[in-house]
mmCIF file of C-alpha atoms in Angstrom:
data_model
loop_
_atom_site.group_PDB
_atom_site.id
_atom_site.type_symbol
_atom_site.label_atom_id
_atom_site.label_comp_id
_atom_site.label_asym_id
_atom_site.label_seq_id
_atom_site.Cartn_x
_atom_site.Cartn_y
_atom_site.Cartn_z
ATOM 1 C CA UNK Y 1 -5.974 7.396 -18.105
ATOM 2 C CA UNK Y 2 -4.420 4.178 -16.902
ATOM 3 C CA UNK Y 3 -5.104 2.934 -13.437
ATOM 4 C CA UNK Y 4 -6.619 0.343 -11.153
ATOM 5 C CA UNK Y 5 -10.344 0.088 -10.550
ATOM 6 C CA UNK Y 6 -11.651 -1.606 -7.447
ATOM 7 C CA UNK Y 7 -15.322 -2.217 -6.920
ATOM 8 C CA UNK Y 8 -17.397 -1.796 -4.962
ATOM 9 C CA UNK Y 9 -16.064 0.910 -2.637
ATOM 10 C CA UNK Y 10 -18.187 -0.341 0.271
ATOM 11 C CA UNK Y 11 -19.495 -3.858 0.723
ATOM 12 C CA UNK Y 12 -21.654 -5.382 3.418
ATOM 13 C CA UNK Y 13 -22.133 -9.114 3.826
ATOM 14 C CA UNK Y 14 -23.660 -11.456 6.331
ATOM 15 C CA UNK Y 15 -21.406 -13.763 8.280
ATOM 16 C CA UNK Y 16 -20.923 -17.088 6.542
ATOM 17 C CA UNK Y 17 -21.292 -15.752 3.010
ATOM 18 C CA UNK Y 18 -18.523 -15.710 0.442
ATOM 19 C CA UNK Y 19 -17.891 -12.369 -1.243
ATOM 20 C CA UNK Y 20 -15.771 -11.430 -4.261
ATOM 21 C CA UNK Y 21 -13.904 -8.138 -4.589
ATOM 22 C CA UNK Y 22 -13.102 -6.900 -8.065
ATOM 23 C CA UNK Y 23 -9.775 -5.474 -9.247
ATOM 24 C CA UNK Y 24 -9.156 -4.405 -12.844
ATOM 25 C CA UNK Y 25 -6.098 -2.626 -14.278
ATOM 26 C CA UNK Y 26 -5.372 -1.139 -17.692
ATOM 27 C CA UNK Y 27 -1.707 -0.421 -17.054
ATOM 28 C CA UNK Y 28 -0.480 -3.551 -18.821
ATOM 29 C CA UNK Y 29 1.215 -4.598 -15.573
ATOM 30 C CA UNK Y 30 2.157 -8.242 -15.232
ATOM 31 C CA UNK Y 31 2.127 -8.384 -11.428
ATOM 32 C CA UNK Y 32 -0.919 -7.831 -9.235
ATOM 33 C CA UNK Y 33 -1.332 -7.923 -5.463
ATOM 34 C CA UNK Y 34 -4.015 -7.958 -2.784
ATOM 35 C CA UNK Y 35 -3.349 -6.307 0.574
ATOM 36 C CA UNK Y 36 -5.429 -6.056 3.716
ATOM 37 C CA UNK Y 37 -5.359 -3.046 6.040
ATOM 38 C CA UNK Y 38 -6.549 -3.099 9.655
ATOM 39 C CA UNK Y 39 -6.547 -0.123 12.048
ATOM 40 C CA UNK Y 40 -3.124 0.499 13.568
ATOM 41 C CA UNK Y 41 -1.398 -2.053 11.345
ATOM 42 C CA UNK Y 42 0.564 -1.840 8.155
ATOM 43 C CA UNK Y 43 -0.855 -3.340 4.991
ATOM 44 C CA UNK Y 44 -0.380 -7.096 4.809
ATOM 45 C CA UNK Y 45 -0.067 -9.191 1.672
ATOM 46 C CA UNK Y 46 -2.840 -11.700 1.009
ATOM 47 C CA UNK Y 47 -2.058 -13.042 -2.480
ATOM 48 C CA UNK Y 48 -0.020 -11.970 -5.473
ATOM 49 C CA UNK Y 49 0.272 -12.959 -9.102
ATOM 50 C CA UNK Y 50 3.214 -12.367 -11.399
ATOM 51 C CA UNK Y 51 1.656 -13.724 -14.549
ATOM 52 C CA UNK Y 52 -1.666 -14.928 -15.923
ATOM 53 C CA UNK Y 53 -2.829 -18.289 -14.551
ATOM 54 C CA UNK Y 54 -0.286 -18.185 -11.732
ATOM 55 C CA UNK Y 55 -0.521 -16.834 -8.195
ATOM 56 C CA UNK Y 56 1.126 -17.321 -4.801
ATOM 57 C CA UNK Y 57 0.033 -17.003 -1.194
ATOM 58 C CA UNK Y 58 1.156 -14.008 0.774
ATOM 59 C CA UNK Y 59 1.498 -13.664 4.531
ATOM 60 C CA UNK Y 60 -2.207 -13.969 5.413
ATOM 61 C CA UNK Y 61 -3.793 -16.109 2.678
ATOM 62 C CA UNK Y 62 -5.945 -18.326 4.910
ATOM 63 C CA UNK Y 63 -9.640 -17.838 4.192
ATOM 64 C CA UNK Y 64 -9.043 -16.121 0.856
ATOM 65 C CA UNK Y 65 -8.875 -17.283 -2.765
ATOM 66 C CA UNK Y 66 -7.931 -15.599 -6.037
ATOM 67 C CA UNK Y 67 -7.846 -16.231 -9.762
ATOM 68 C CA UNK Y 68 -5.866 -14.682 -12.609
ATOM 69 C CA UNK Y 69 -7.542 -15.721 -15.857
ATOM 70 C CA UNK Y 70 -6.807 -12.415 -17.582
ATOM 71 C CA UNK Y 71 -3.865 -10.045 -17.286
ATOM 72 C CA UNK Y 72 -6.202 -7.170 -16.449
ATOM 73 C CA UNK Y 73 -8.178 -8.831 -13.681
ATOM 74 C CA UNK Y 74 -7.320 -10.256 -10.247
ATOM 75 C CA UNK Y 75 -10.497 -10.868 -8.194
ATOM 76 C CA UNK Y 76 -10.286 -11.759 -4.517
ATOM 77 C CA UNK Y 77 -12.846 -14.001 -2.823
ATOM 78 C CA UNK Y 78 -13.253 -13.697 0.920
ATOM 79 C CA UNK Y 79 -14.600 -17.047 2.023
ATOM 80 C CA UNK Y 80 -16.596 -17.995 5.091
ATOM 81 C CA UNK Y 81 -13.395 -19.589 6.428
ATOM 82 C CA UNK Y 82 -11.850 -16.153 6.997
ATOM 83 C CA UNK Y 83 -12.244 -15.604 10.723
ATOM 84 C CA UNK Y 84 -12.208 -11.813 10.763
ATOM 85 C CA UNK Y 85 -13.019 -10.528 7.270
ATOM 86 C CA UNK Y 86 -14.044 -6.972 8.160
ATOM 87 C CA UNK Y 87 -11.204 -4.807 6.830
ATOM 88 C CA UNK Y 88 -10.063 -2.456 4.095
ATOM 89 C CA UNK Y 89 -8.774 -4.295 1.012
ATOM 90 C CA UNK Y 90 -6.359 -2.773 -1.475
ATOM 91 C CA UNK Y 91 -5.357 -4.070 -4.870
ATOM 92 C CA UNK Y 92 -2.073 -3.067 -6.498
ATOM 93 C CA UNK Y 93 -0.119 -3.772 -9.632
ATOM 94 C CA UNK Y 94 3.452 -3.347 -10.794
ATOM 95 C CA UNK Y 95 5.757 -3.785 -13.734
ATOM 96 C CA UNK Y 96 7.443 -7.133 -14.270
ATOM 97 C CA UNK Y 97 9.351 -9.113 -11.740
ATOM 98 C CA UNK Y 98 12.764 -7.721 -10.918
ATOM 99 C CA UNK Y 99 11.777 -4.084 -10.656
ATOM 100 C CA UNK Y 100 9.669 -1.918 -8.352
ATOM 101 C CA UNK Y 101 8.849 0.611 -11.006
ATOM 102 C CA UNK Y 102 5.251 1.537 -11.574
ATOM 103 C CA UNK Y 103 3.774 0.257 -8.323
ATOM 104 C CA UNK Y 104 0.153 1.483 -8.439
ATOM 105 C CA UNK Y 105 -2.683 1.118 -5.939
ATOM 106 C CA UNK Y 106 -6.439 1.047 -6.326
ATOM 107 C CA UNK Y 107 -8.831 3.091 -4.187
ATOM 108 C CA UNK Y 108 -9.794 0.129 -2.025
ATOM 109 C CA UNK Y 109 -12.891 -1.751 -0.920
ATOM 110 C CA UNK Y 110 -14.130 -1.524 2.645
ATOM 111 C CA UNK Y 111 -15.758 -4.825 3.589
ATOM 112 C CA UNK Y 112 -18.004 -5.082 6.611
ATOM 113 C CA UNK Y 113 -19.320 -8.461 7.697
ATOM 114 C CA UNK Y 114 -22.281 -8.387 10.047
ATOM 115 C CA UNK H 1 10.199 -5.962 15.883
ATOM 116 C CA UNK H 2 8.698 -4.721 12.617
ATOM 117 C CA UNK H 3 10.974 -4.585 9.606
ATOM 118 C CA UNK H 4 9.753 -1.026 8.961
ATOM 119 C CA UNK H 5 9.413 1.559 11.726
ATOM 120 C CA UNK H 6 7.960 5.019 11.215
ATOM 121 C CA UNK H 7 8.042 8.053 13.470
ATOM 122 C CA UNK H 8 6.173 9.918 14.653
ATOM 123 C CA UNK H 9 2.891 7.995 14.629
ATOM 124 C CA UNK H 10 0.901 11.220 14.815
ATOM 125 C CA UNK H 11 1.888 14.759 13.909
ATOM 126 C CA UNK H 12 -0.004 18.039 14.105
ATOM 127 C CA UNK H 13 1.500 21.083 12.432
ATOM 128 C CA UNK H 14 0.529 24.654 11.686
ATOM 129 C CA UNK H 15 0.169 25.771 8.098
ATOM 130 C CA UNK H 16 3.518 26.784 6.666
ATOM 131 C CA UNK H 17 5.647 24.602 8.936
ATOM 132 C CA UNK H 18 8.424 22.326 7.683
ATOM 133 C CA UNK H 19 7.531 18.701 8.390
ATOM 134 C CA UNK H 20 9.734 15.627 8.635
ATOM 135 C CA UNK H 21 8.574 12.020 8.822
ATOM 136 C CA UNK H 22 11.133 9.306 9.440
ATOM 137 C CA UNK H 23 11.370 5.680 8.357
ATOM 138 C CA UNK H 24 13.881 3.073 9.520
ATOM 139 C CA UNK H 25 14.175 -0.461 8.264
ATOM 140 C CA UNK H 26 16.191 -3.483 9.230
ATOM 141 C CA UNK H 27 16.756 -5.528 6.073
ATOM 142 C CA UNK H 28 18.362 -5.107 2.676
ATOM 143 C CA UNK H 29 16.006 -3.529 0.202
ATOM 144 C CA UNK H 30 15.653 -3.021 -3.526
ATOM 145 C CA UNK H 31 13.820 0.286 -3.084
ATOM 146 C CA UNK H 32 11.843 2.336 -0.573
ATOM 147 C CA UNK H 33 8.440 3.849 -1.276
ATOM 148 C CA UNK H 34 6.658 6.797 0.280
ATOM 149 C CA UNK H 35 2.881 6.621 -0.059
ATOM 150 C CA UNK H 36 0.026 8.945 0.820
ATOM 151 C CA UNK H 37 -3.366 7.706 2.012
ATOM 152 C CA UNK H 38 -6.301 10.105 2.239
ATOM 153 C CA UNK H 39 -9.382 9.538 4.454
ATOM 154 C CA UNK H 40 -11.226 7.799 1.612
ATOM 155 C CA UNK H 41 -8.574 5.085 1.742
ATOM 156 C CA UNK H 42 -7.013 5.180 -1.706
ATOM 157 C CA UNK H 43 -3.225 5.207 -1.784
ATOM 158 C CA UNK H 44 -1.062 7.374 -4.012
ATOM 159 C CA UNK H 45 2.586 6.636 -4.619
ATOM 160 C CA UNK H 46 4.709 9.728 -3.875
ATOM 161 C CA UNK H 47 8.263 8.467 -4.331
ATOM 162 C CA UNK H 48 10.289 5.372 -5.011
ATOM 163 C CA UNK H 49 13.912 5.661 -3.879
ATOM 164 C CA UNK H 50 16.903 3.397 -4.104
ATOM 165 C CA UNK H 51 19.508 6.059 -3.305
ATOM 166 C CA UNK H 52 19.982 9.776 -2.704
ATOM 167 C CA UNK H 53 17.200 12.295 -2.848
ATOM 168 C CA UNK H 54 14.094 13.075 -4.887
ATOM 169 C CA UNK H 55 11.957 16.204 -4.999
ATOM 170 C CA UNK H 56 8.457 16.774 -6.297
ATOM 171 C CA UNK H 57 6.890 20.154 -5.634
ATOM 172 C CA UNK H 58 6.946 20.746 -1.878
ATOM 173 C CA UNK H 59 7.840 17.138 -1.107
ATOM 174 C CA UNK H 60 11.392 15.883 -0.664
ATOM 175 C CA UNK H 61 12.428 12.310 0.067
ATOM 176 C CA UNK H 62 15.895 11.175 1.084
ATOM 177 C CA UNK H 63 17.405 7.795 1.791
ATOM 178 C CA UNK H 64 20.626 6.646 3.452
ATOM 179 C CA UNK H 65 21.175 3.034 2.463
ATOM 180 C CA UNK H 66 24.094 2.495 4.876
ATOM 181 C CA UNK H 67 22.060 3.698 7.847
ATOM 182 C CA UNK H 68 18.836 2.049 6.602
ATOM 183 C CA UNK H 69 16.921 5.270 7.065
ATOM 184 C CA UNK H 70 14.693 7.510 4.960
ATOM 185 C CA UNK H 71 12.966 10.821 5.565
ATOM 186 C CA UNK H 72 10.014 12.515 3.908
ATOM 187 C CA UNK H 73 9.982 16.312 4.168
ATOM 188 C CA UNK H 74 7.096 18.646 3.409
ATOM 189 C CA UNK H 75 7.964 22.306 2.976
ATOM 190 C CA UNK H 76 5.429 25.096 3.506
ATOM 191 C CA UNK H 77 2.806 22.636 4.753
ATOM 192 C CA UNK H 78 -0.849 23.183 3.920
ATOM 193 C CA UNK H 79 -4.085 21.687 5.304
ATOM 194 C CA UNK H 80 -4.490 19.715 2.076
ATOM 195 C CA UNK H 81 -1.336 17.789 3.056
ATOM 196 C CA UNK H 82 -3.313 16.221 5.903
ATOM 197 C CA UNK H 83 -3.231 12.466 5.295
ATOM 198 C CA UNK H 84 -1.532 9.285 6.417
ATOM 199 C CA UNK H 85 1.992 8.911 5.056
ATOM 200 C CA UNK H 86 3.230 5.361 4.706
ATOM 201 C CA UNK H 87 6.754 4.077 4.208
ATOM 202 C CA UNK H 88 7.135 0.734 2.433
ATOM 203 C CA UNK H 89 10.207 -1.282 1.522
ATOM 204 C CA UNK H 90 10.587 -3.430 -1.541
ATOM 205 C CA UNK H 91 12.416 -6.682 -1.044
ATOM 206 C CA UNK H 92 13.318 -8.669 -4.117
ATOM 207 C CA UNK H 93 12.684 -12.341 -3.497
ATOM 208 C CA UNK H 94 11.974 -15.356 -5.592
ATOM 209 C CA UNK H 95 8.371 -14.269 -5.309
ATOM 210 C CA UNK H 96 8.727 -10.897 -6.964
ATOM 211 C CA UNK H 97 8.249 -7.320 -5.786
ATOM 212 C CA UNK H 98 6.368 -7.623 -2.547
ATOM 213 C CA UNK H 99 6.248 -4.589 -0.270
ATOM 214 C CA UNK H 100 6.469 -4.476 3.520
ATOM 215 C CA UNK H 101 4.684 -1.503 5.021
ATOM 216 C CA UNK H 102 5.115 0.679 8.052
ATOM 217 C CA UNK H 103 2.056 1.506 10.133
ATOM 218 C CA UNK H 104 1.916 5.069 8.840
ATOM 219 C CA UNK H 105 2.177 8.614 10.187
ATOM 220 C CA UNK H 106 -1.086 10.501 10.607
ATOM 221 C CA UNK H 107 -0.415 14.134 9.662
ATOM 222 C CA UNK H 108 -2.830 16.957 10.399
ATOM 223 C CA UNK H 109 -2.005 20.460 9.203
ATOM 224 C CA UNK H 110 -4.062 23.198 10.820
ATOM 225 C CA UNK H 111 -4.744 26.735 9.653
#
């Protein structure tokens, strides 16, 4: 079955370390997104990519970096510059620009920085 | 003011009750999504609406574009419906199909 795989489900890191969250999709979607969820707040957009080798900053990109070398993969790196990295991170994908059809979410990664 | 407002924030119902969750938004949209998030955190897309009404099983979603308002109804509620229900609006921009999310409605259905 097609879908989005995020790994790992839970991740613990020491303060000051970079960490990379994986997101893989086999839906043949062109667009991919990273969202962050904090308690009591709606999901907020970190980065998105509409096509391979291209990506744009979202609303809260500071302290994060991404790459899109393959259509299927959109890894997110949480750098030591991110002031408050402990959160729930969700990856999503959708069909091409100009339509909302097929918006699909992964199961998320819960990152805890100690 | 958030672009997407949901009400209520929390809702407790008895099994079998009819449930309504509301979503209001303040900007023009391309579509509105209703999403379900279970305690494990993963999100499932329930509906995408740009007009009218959609039904899937015991779930019904409606949207009034003129009033910028949508409702999600659950008929004959069951404890397995307990989850967070999230409204999100799609806004077409030069940057593609980004969604703006409400803060969610925590639903608990009791036996």
